[in-house]
Amino acid sequence: MLEDTSFAIHPGKKANIAETPYHDIGNVKNVTETRRGYQVECEHGYVTVQLYRDDIIRITMNSVEIPSCDSTPAVYAQKQEVNSSINEEEEHITITSSALKAVVHKSPFRLSILDADGQEVVSEQDRGMGYHETGEVICYKQMNQQDRFYGFGEKSGFLDKHGERYTMWNTDVYAPHNQETDPLYQSIPYFMTLRNGRAHGIFFDNSYKSTFDMKSEPDYYSFKAEGGELDYYVFVGPTPKKVLEQYTHITGRMTIPPKWAIGYHQSRYSYESEKEVREIAKTFLDKDIPLDVIYLDIHYMDEYRVFTFNKDQFPNPKQMISDLKDIGIRVVPIVDPGVKKDPEYKTYQEGIREDHFCKYIEGDLYTGEVWPGESAFPDFTDEPTRKWWANKHKYYADLGIEGIWNDMNEPAVFNETKTMDTTVMHKNDGKPATHRALHNLYGLQMGKATFEGMKQHLNGKRSFLLTRAGFAGVQRYASVWTGDNRSFWEHLQMSLPMCMNLGISGVPFTGPDVGGFAHDTNGELLTRWTQVGAFTPYFRNHSAIGTLYQEPWQFGEEYEAIIKKYIQLRYQWLPQHYMLFQNAHETGLPVMRPLFLEYPEDKKTYNLNDQFMIGDNVVIAPIMQPDVTDRAVYLPKGNWIDYFTGEQYEGSSSHLIHAELDTLPIFVKQGTFITHSPSRQSTMVEQEELYVHVYAGQEGTYESYVYEDDGETYQYEQSNSLKLPIQVECHPTRVDVSIGEKEGTFKPAYASLSFRFHGLKNQQEVYMNGERKELQHSEVELELF
Ligand code: GLC
C-alpha cells in the first residue's frame, strides 16, 4: 500500500544492489564444423553458430555444455541448408554465406556480423556474451547514438525505443497503462534496429523473463534472460521490410482471416442476456449501422464455467446464434483458461481424470483464484492437453460459433504475483520445466490449442481467435487486442505506436478497445476513436462493467451519425484491407504501418507517433485531443491527395490540416490506387461491386493488386482465389493502367471493375491495357470475366 505514496522514494530505501559478477564466455579454444553448424568451444562455455538461412544467423550459448539448441514453440521454420565457408586465421574466424559474413574474434570471443554489402550490422568489443552465477544469460552489442529501435511487441511509450528498457513477462495489468507500465500482456523478445536508413533485427528465443536495455549505457545495449540458453537470431535486412520478412520466416505468418473478422465488432463486459444481445443486434440493423460480430463476455457462462451457458440468461444459445447469423452477425464468446474447481463440473472432472491440469513437481494440483473462484489451469505446454482443449471446442462449433476470444491467458491469477506460482512444473511435451521458464508461452500455447481446435471443428471454414496474451509467433494463431485501456485521450494516442510496434513484431492483426475499456467514454472521444478504429486492423468497441454504455448511438444523434459514417467507411475500404491482410499472410508485412517502414531514408518518420499508414500508399493522421480541429500532418516524399476534399499536398513537409469532428484526415499518395466496395450491413451481404480509385499523378509507376476469395474457407490454399495485378503509370499527358495476368480460379460476385480517376489534368488521357478510353464522369468500366 505504502508503495503508492511518497514512501516509495524514502531515502532509507536507496537500492543496495550488488550486481552479481558477469562472466565473459572467454577466449575461443577451438572450432569444429558439425552437421548442426559451427561448434565453438570457449574458456567458459560453448557457442553454436548456425546459418539458418543465407541471411539469418543463429547464435546459441551455453556456459556449461554444448548448447541443446532447443527452440521455443515460437520458432516455426526449420534450418535450411546454406552454402557457407569457414576461414580460420590467427586472431579470428570468418563464416561466410551469400548474404552475410560472421567474424568471430578469438581472444576473447567477440562477434561481428556484416551484411552482403559489407556493412557491419552487429558488433561487440569490450563485452559480448556472458552469464551470471544466478543462471542469467546476457548479450551486449554496440549501440550508436543514432540507432532507432522498434518492435518488442506490445509496449507502451513512443515508437522509437532507444533510451528504453523493457521486460518480457506476460502480465495482467488492469491499471495503470502509462509510459512506464511494463510489462503488459504479450512478450515478443524481438526488435529491429534502424541505422542510417538500413535495418537489421534480433530475435531472442528465450521464454524466461527477459530484459532488453537500450537505456543504461550510451554505447551498448543488452538483452538478457533469467535462465535457459542464450539463443538468438540475427536478421541482416538490409531494409526494414526485409527484416520483417526474415523474422516472420522464423516465427511464421498469419493465415488470411475470415472476412467477417475484419468488419466492425461490438462488445461489452457484458451483454448479460440473450434478450440484451438480440436488442443490440436489432438496433444496429434498425439504424443501418454495419456490424459483423457481437461478443459474449464472462456473463454468458454458468458461474464462469468455460464450455457452458447460463440457462436462465441464455435459454437457447443455438437459436440465438443462428438467428443472428441470419441477419449477418456472428457471436464470439470469451474463453478463459481457468477451470472452476468443482467436482460436479464436467470439464473439471475430465481435466482431473485425464491429468490435464498444471501441478507441482510433487503431484499436487495448482489452483488459483480467477472469475469462477478457485480454478485449475490446463497445462497447454503439453500436446495431449492441447488436444483435449482443442476437442472441447466442438461445444462452441456445434452451437454455430466460429470465433473465440481468449482472455486472462498470461495466465492471470488474482494474487500478489498476478500469475501462477513459478514453481509449478509443466509437462512441456516431454521436457518438464517450471512455470518460471515457460510462463511467457502459456498464452501462445492456449492460442495454438484453441485455433487448431476450432479449425478441426469448422469443416474447412476459417475461424477467428482473439487473444490477450502471447509470445513471438502468436500471429500464427490469433489477433491481439491491447487489453484493458481506459477511455482517456492519452490511451487513444498510445494505441498508435503500440499497434505499429506490434506490426513491426510480426503481428499484423491488432487494435485497442475502441472507445476505451475502463472509465467512461464520451461522444467526442468515441467518435474520434471510431475514426481511428475504422483503419486499425482489428476494430472492436468494448467497454467495462460499471462504465457508461458506448454503442454508437449512446451519445446522441450528432455523434451517432459520424460514428456510423466511419463504420460504413470501414466497409467501403474492406477490399483494400482484405488485400493487405492477404499481403500480411504472404509477406509478414503489417496492415497498419509506421511511416519509416515505407520511408526508411526519411528521418522525419523515425519517431512519428500520431500518424500511421495503411499499406504503402495511405497516411492516416487522426485528431486525438478533445476540442481540437487542426493538426500538423507530416507527409513523406511524393504528392498526397486529401481523400475527402481531393486537395493536393506536397510531400517531404508538414501541413496544418483542419478536421472538424466529422473528418478523419486521410491522404492517398498520388500515382497510386486503392480499392473500395459499397458499404453493407455485414460481410455476409454479397459484395457486388469493386471500385478502383486511381489518383493520377504526373510521373511514376505503382503496382499493387486486387485480392478476393470466398472470405470464409481455406480454399484459397488450393488457389481458389483471385489475385489481379494492376499497374498505374503516370505521365504528364497520359495515365496507363495495365491489368496483369489473373492468378487463381476464384470468381467474385462482380464481373467488372469500375475505375474512377481522381485528379486527372486536362491534357491527360487514360489508357487501359494500351487502349485509349473515354471516361464518363471520370469513370470507366473494365470487364473482368
Ligand atoms: C479482462 C479483459 C476484458 C474483459 C474482462 C472480463 O479484464 O481484459 O476485456 O472484458 O476481463 O472478462
PDB file of C-alpha atoms in Angstrom, residues 341-518:
ATOM      1  CA  LYS A 341     -12.665 -26.286  -9.155  1.00  0.00           C
ATOM      2  CA  ASP A 342     -15.962 -28.058  -8.856  1.00  0.00           C
ATOM      3  CA  PRO A 343     -16.182 -31.843  -8.601  1.00  0.00           C
ATOM      4  CA  GLU A 344     -19.606 -31.746 -10.260  1.00  0.00           C
ATOM      5  CA  TYR A 345     -18.416 -29.850 -13.329  1.00  0.00           C
ATOM      6  CA  LYS A 346     -17.607 -31.951 -16.374  1.00  0.00           C
ATOM      7  CA  THR A 347     -14.614 -30.037 -17.647  1.00  0.00           C
ATOM      8  CA  TYR A 348     -13.019 -30.078 -14.202  1.00  0.00           C
ATOM      9  CA  GLN A 349     -13.739 -33.799 -13.836  1.00  0.00           C
ATOM     10  CA  GLU A 350     -12.196 -34.574 -17.220  1.00  0.00           C
ATOM     11  CA  GLY A 351      -9.178 -32.428 -16.518  1.00  0.00           C
ATOM     12  CA  ILE A 352      -8.518 -34.189 -13.227  1.00  0.00           C
ATOM     13  CA  ARG A 353      -9.200 -37.688 -14.505  1.00  0.00           C
ATOM     14  CA  GLU A 354      -7.108 -37.258 -17.629  1.00  0.00           C
ATOM     15  CA  ASP A 355      -4.388 -35.316 -15.845  1.00  0.00           C
ATOM     16  CA  HIS A 356      -4.591 -32.103 -17.863  1.00  0.00           C
ATOM     17  CA  PHE A 357      -4.094 -29.520 -15.125  1.00  0.00           C
ATOM     18  CA  CYS A 358      -0.907 -27.800 -14.007  1.00  0.00           C
ATOM     19  CA  LYS A 359       0.696 -29.402 -10.973  1.00  0.00           C
ATOM     20  CA  TYR A 360       3.673 -29.047  -8.697  1.00  0.00           C
ATOM     21  CA  ILE A 361       6.536 -31.486  -9.108  1.00  0.00           C
ATOM     22  CA  GLU A 362       5.291 -33.411  -6.083  1.00  0.00           C
ATOM     23  CA  GLY A 363       1.998 -34.044  -7.859  1.00  0.00           C
ATOM     24  CA  ASP A 364      -0.231 -31.527  -6.035  1.00  0.00           C
ATOM     25  CA  LEU A 365      -2.731 -29.662  -8.154  1.00  0.00           C
ATOM     26  CA  TYR A 366      -2.088 -25.953  -8.600  1.00  0.00           C
ATOM     27  CA  THR A 367      -5.170 -23.808  -8.140  1.00  0.00           C
ATOM     28  CA  GLY A 368      -5.606 -20.069  -8.215  1.00  0.00           C
ATOM     29  CA  GLU A 369      -8.402 -17.550  -7.942  1.00  0.00           C
ATOM     30  CA  VAL A 370      -9.951 -16.130 -11.125  1.00  0.00           C
ATOM     31  CA  TRP A 371     -13.537 -15.219 -12.186  1.00  0.00           C
ATOM     32  CA  PRO A 372     -15.063 -18.630 -11.291  1.00  0.00           C
ATOM     33  CA  GLY A 373     -13.346 -18.649  -7.878  1.00  0.00           C
ATOM     34  CA  GLU A 374     -10.740 -21.299  -7.160  1.00  0.00           C
ATOM     35  CA  SER A 375      -9.691 -22.768 -10.503  1.00  0.00           C
ATOM     36  CA  ALA A 376      -7.316 -25.247 -12.087  1.00  0.00           C
ATOM     37  CA  PHE A 377      -5.330 -24.403 -15.223  1.00  0.00           C
ATOM     38  CA  PRO A 378      -4.827 -26.681 -18.221  1.00  0.00           C
ATOM     39  CA  ASP A 379      -1.179 -27.421 -18.941  1.00  0.00           C
ATOM     40  CA  PHE A 380      -1.135 -26.122 -22.501  1.00  0.00           C
ATOM     41  CA  THR A 381       2.586 -26.830 -22.787  1.00  0.00           C
ATOM     42  CA  ASP A 382       1.704 -30.478 -23.376  1.00  0.00           C
ATOM     43  CA  GLU A 383       0.253 -31.924 -26.575  1.00  0.00           C
ATOM     44  CA  PRO A 384      -2.370 -34.259 -25.009  1.00  0.00           C
ATOM     45  CA  THR A 385      -3.775 -31.303 -23.066  1.00  0.00           C
ATOM     46  CA  ARG A 386      -3.777 -29.069 -26.130  1.00  0.00           C
ATOM     47  CA  LYS A 387      -5.639 -31.830 -27.986  1.00  0.00           C
ATOM     48  CA  TRP A 388      -8.155 -32.201 -25.140  1.00  0.00           C
ATOM     49  CA  TRP A 389      -8.771 -28.459 -25.135  1.00  0.00           C
ATOM     50  CA  ALA A 390      -8.957 -28.360 -28.922  1.00  0.00           C
ATOM     51  CA  ASN A 391     -11.563 -31.139 -28.914  1.00  0.00           C
ATOM     52  CA  LYS A 392     -13.630 -29.359 -26.310  1.00  0.00           C
ATOM     53  CA  HIS A 393     -14.260 -26.568 -28.812  1.00  0.00           C
ATOM     54  CA  LYS A 394     -16.702 -28.873 -30.570  1.00  0.00           C
ATOM     55  CA  TYR A 395     -19.105 -27.500 -27.955  1.00  0.00           C
ATOM     56  CA  TYR A 396     -18.843 -23.995 -29.418  1.00  0.00           C
ATOM     57  CA  ALA A 397     -18.601 -25.065 -33.057  1.00  0.00           C
ATOM     58  CA  ASP A 398     -21.774 -27.158 -32.691  1.00  0.00           C
ATOM     59  CA  LEU A 399     -23.591 -24.054 -31.486  1.00  0.00           C
ATOM     60  CA  GLY A 400     -22.635 -22.282 -34.708  1.00  0.00           C
ATOM     61  CA  ILE A 401     -19.764 -20.303 -33.217  1.00  0.00           C
ATOM     62  CA  GLU A 402     -16.794 -19.551 -35.500  1.00  0.00           C
ATOM     63  CA  GLY A 403     -14.643 -17.308 -33.353  1.00  0.00           C
ATOM     64  CA  ILE A 404     -13.208 -17.438 -29.829  1.00  0.00           C
ATOM     65  CA  TRP A 405     -11.860 -14.772 -27.519  1.00  0.00           C
ATOM     66  CA  ASN A 406      -9.050 -15.966 -25.220  1.00  0.00           C
ATOM     67  CA  ASP A 407      -8.535 -13.750 -22.201  1.00  0.00           C
ATOM     68  CA  MET A 408      -6.709 -13.986 -18.847  1.00  0.00           C
ATOM     69  CA  ASN A 409      -4.175 -16.287 -20.512  1.00  0.00           C
ATOM     70  CA  GLU A 410      -0.967 -14.704 -19.149  1.00  0.00           C
ATOM     71  CA  PRO A 411      -2.242 -16.621 -17.093  1.00  0.00           C
ATOM     72  CA  ALA A 412      -3.819 -14.018 -14.838  1.00  0.00           C
ATOM     73  CA  VAL A 413      -4.447 -15.084 -11.243  1.00  0.00           C
ATOM     74  CA  PHE A 414      -5.887 -12.851  -8.538  1.00  0.00           C
ATOM     75  CA  ASN A 415      -2.928 -12.844  -6.152  1.00  0.00           C
ATOM     76  CA  GLU A 416       0.123 -10.706  -5.331  1.00  0.00           C
ATOM     77  CA  THR A 417       2.225 -12.023  -8.225  1.00  0.00           C
ATOM     78  CA  LYS A 418      -0.748 -11.718 -10.622  1.00  0.00           C
ATOM     79  CA  THR A 419       0.034 -15.126 -12.055  1.00  0.00           C
ATOM     80  CA  MET A 420       0.685 -18.811 -11.486  1.00  0.00           C
ATOM     81  CA  ASP A 421       3.229 -19.957  -8.939  1.00  0.00           C
ATOM     82  CA  THR A 422       6.547 -20.040 -10.801  1.00  0.00           C
ATOM     83  CA  THR A 423       7.483 -23.373  -9.190  1.00  0.00           C
ATOM     84  CA  VAL A 424       4.637 -25.194 -10.925  1.00  0.00           C
ATOM     85  CA  MET A 425       6.133 -27.895 -13.143  1.00  0.00           C
ATOM     86  CA  HIS A 426       4.813 -28.089 -16.716  1.00  0.00           C
ATOM     87  CA  LYS A 427       4.970 -31.302 -18.710  1.00  0.00           C
ATOM     88  CA  ASN A 428       6.160 -29.389 -21.776  1.00  0.00           C
ATOM     89  CA  ASP A 429       5.929 -32.087 -24.419  1.00  0.00           C
ATOM     90  CA  GLY A 430       8.220 -34.453 -22.578  1.00  0.00           C
ATOM     91  CA  LYS A 431      10.730 -31.860 -21.391  1.00  0.00           C
ATOM     92  CA  PRO A 432       9.382 -30.831 -17.991  1.00  0.00           C
ATOM     93  CA  ALA A 433      10.160 -27.277 -16.917  1.00  0.00           C
ATOM     94  CA  THR A 434       8.918 -24.826 -14.335  1.00  0.00           C
ATOM     95  CA  HIS A 435       6.409 -22.066 -14.840  1.00  0.00           C
ATOM     96  CA  ARG A 436       9.341 -19.673 -14.343  1.00  0.00           C
ATOM     97  CA  ALA A 437      10.789 -20.995 -17.600  1.00  0.00           C
ATOM     98  CA  LEU A 438       7.542 -21.307 -19.550  1.00  0.00           C
ATOM     99  CA  HIS A 439       5.279 -18.572 -18.199  1.00  0.00           C
ATOM    100  CA  ASN A 440       5.574 -16.449 -21.333  1.00  0.00           C
ATOM    101  CA  LEU A 441       4.460 -19.352 -23.523  1.00  0.00           C
ATOM    102  CA  TYR A 442       1.187 -20.096 -21.752  1.00  0.00           C
ATOM    103  CA  GLY A 443      -0.953 -17.742 -23.854  1.00  0.00           C
ATOM    104  CA  LEU A 444       0.691 -18.818 -27.106  1.00  0.00           C
ATOM    105  CA  GLN A 445       0.081 -22.488 -26.370  1.00  0.00           C
ATOM    106  CA  MET A 446      -3.507 -21.856 -25.343  1.00  0.00           C
ATOM    107  CA  GLY A 447      -3.940 -19.966 -28.611  1.00  0.00           C
ATOM    108  CA  LYS A 448      -2.483 -22.866 -30.570  1.00  0.00           C
ATOM    109  CA  ALA A 449      -4.865 -25.335 -28.901  1.00  0.00           C
ATOM    110  CA  THR A 450      -7.863 -23.077 -29.448  1.00  0.00           C
ATOM    111  CA  PHE A 451      -7.053 -22.164 -33.030  1.00  0.00           C
ATOM    112  CA  GLU A 452      -6.406 -25.754 -34.010  1.00  0.00           C
ATOM    113  CA  GLY A 453      -9.496 -26.938 -32.149  1.00  0.00           C
ATOM    114  CA  MET A 454     -11.754 -24.516 -33.966  1.00  0.00           C
ATOM    115  CA  LYS A 455     -10.150 -25.349 -37.284  1.00  0.00           C
ATOM    116  CA  GLN A 456     -10.738 -29.015 -36.650  1.00  0.00           C
ATOM    117  CA  HIS A 457     -14.437 -28.493 -35.913  1.00  0.00           C
ATOM    118  CA  LEU A 458     -15.354 -25.934 -38.546  1.00  0.00           C
ATOM    119  CA  ASN A 459     -15.298 -28.218 -41.583  1.00  0.00           C
ATOM    120  CA  GLY A 460     -12.989 -26.167 -43.714  1.00  0.00           C
ATOM    121  CA  LYS A 461     -14.207 -22.782 -42.526  1.00  0.00           C
ATOM    122  CA  ARG A 462     -11.701 -20.268 -41.177  1.00  0.00           C
ATOM    123  CA  SER A 463     -12.019 -19.409 -37.520  1.00  0.00           C
ATOM    124  CA  PHE A 464     -11.098 -16.217 -35.759  1.00  0.00           C
ATOM    125  CA  LEU A 465      -9.214 -16.053 -32.494  1.00  0.00           C
ATOM    126  CA  LEU A 466      -8.606 -13.007 -30.343  1.00  0.00           C
ATOM    127  CA  THR A 467      -6.042 -13.249 -27.568  1.00  0.00           C
ATOM    128  CA  ARG A 468      -4.740 -11.038 -24.803  1.00  0.00           C
ATOM    129  CA  ALA A 469      -1.500 -12.871 -24.001  1.00  0.00           C
ATOM    130  CA  GLY A 470       1.058 -14.301 -26.369  1.00  0.00           C
ATOM    131  CA  PHE A 471       4.672 -14.746 -27.314  1.00  0.00           C
ATOM    132  CA  ALA A 472       6.627 -14.418 -30.547  1.00  0.00           C
ATOM    133  CA  GLY A 473       4.733 -16.335 -33.236  1.00  0.00           C
ATOM    134  CA  VAL A 474       1.293 -15.515 -31.784  1.00  0.00           C
ATOM    135  CA  GLN A 475       0.348 -14.202 -35.244  1.00  0.00           C
ATOM    136  CA  ARG A 476       0.078 -17.783 -36.494  1.00  0.00           C
ATOM    137  CA  TYR A 477      -2.999 -18.342 -34.335  1.00  0.00           C
ATOM    138  CA  ALA A 478      -4.549 -15.116 -33.173  1.00  0.00           C
ATOM    139  CA  SER A 479      -5.208 -11.449 -33.428  1.00  0.00           C
ATOM    140  CA  VAL A 480      -4.199  -9.356 -30.442  1.00  0.00           C
ATOM    141  CA  TRP A 481      -6.091  -6.590 -28.714  1.00  0.00           C
ATOM    142  CA  THR A 482      -4.170  -4.428 -26.330  1.00  0.00           C
ATOM    143  CA  GLY A 483      -6.028  -5.242 -23.119  1.00  0.00           C
ATOM    144  CA  ASP A 484      -7.618  -3.051 -20.522  1.00  0.00           C
ATOM    145  CA  ASN A 485      -7.106   0.504 -21.695  1.00  0.00           C
ATOM    146  CA  ARG A 486      -9.230   3.412 -20.454  1.00  0.00           C
ATOM    147  CA  SER A 487     -11.440   5.952 -22.056  1.00  0.00           C
ATOM    148  CA  PHE A 488      -8.639   8.507 -21.995  1.00  0.00           C
ATOM    149  CA  TRP A 489      -7.479  10.561 -24.959  1.00  0.00           C
ATOM    150  CA  GLU A 490      -3.948   9.598 -23.898  1.00  0.00           C
ATOM    151  CA  HIS A 491      -4.835   5.944 -24.393  1.00  0.00           C
ATOM    152  CA  LEU A 492      -6.084   6.637 -27.878  1.00  0.00           C
ATOM    153  CA  GLN A 493      -2.738   8.359 -28.546  1.00  0.00           C
ATOM    154  CA  MET A 494      -0.739   5.484 -27.010  1.00  0.00           C
ATOM    155  CA  SER A 495      -2.540   2.877 -29.051  1.00  0.00           C
ATOM    156  CA  LEU A 496      -0.935   4.061 -32.283  1.00  0.00           C
ATOM    157  CA  PRO A 497       2.752   3.392 -31.506  1.00  0.00           C
ATOM    158  CA  MET A 498       1.720   0.254 -29.588  1.00  0.00           C
ATOM    159  CA  CYS A 499      -0.107  -1.244 -32.558  1.00  0.00           C
ATOM    160  CA  MET A 500       2.560  -0.081 -35.003  1.00  0.00           C
ATOM    161  CA  ASN A 501       5.261  -1.817 -32.948  1.00  0.00           C
ATOM    162  CA  LEU A 502       3.133  -4.954 -32.735  1.00  0.00           C
ATOM    163  CA  GLY A 503       3.024  -4.865 -36.529  1.00  0.00           C
ATOM    164  CA  ILE A 504       6.806  -4.477 -36.646  1.00  0.00           C
ATOM    165  CA  SER A 505       6.904  -7.516 -34.306  1.00  0.00           C
ATOM    166  CA  GLY A 506       5.183  -9.731 -36.873  1.00  0.00           C
ATOM    167  CA  VAL A 507       1.633  -9.337 -35.510  1.00  0.00           C
ATOM    168  CA  PRO A 508      -0.481  -7.631 -38.171  1.00  0.00           C
ATOM    169  CA  PHE A 509      -3.964  -8.143 -36.692  1.00  0.00           C
ATOM    170  CA  THR A 510      -4.154  -5.747 -33.742  1.00  0.00           C
ATOM    171  CA  GLY A 511      -6.226  -3.000 -32.230  1.00  0.00           C
ATOM    172  CA  PRO A 512      -7.209  -1.450 -28.900  1.00  0.00           C
ATOM    173  CA  ASP A 513     -10.677  -1.421 -27.327  1.00  0.00           C
ATOM    174  CA  VAL A 514     -12.293   1.375 -29.329  1.00  0.00           C
ATOM    175  CA  GLY A 515     -13.804   4.000 -27.042  1.00  0.00           C
ATOM    176  CA  GLY A 516     -11.705   2.728 -24.142  1.00  0.00           C
ATOM    177  CA  PHE A 517     -12.482  -0.214 -21.826  1.00  0.00           C
ATOM    178  CA  ALA A 518     -12.455   1.164 -18.270  1.00  0.00           C
TER     179      ALA A 518
END
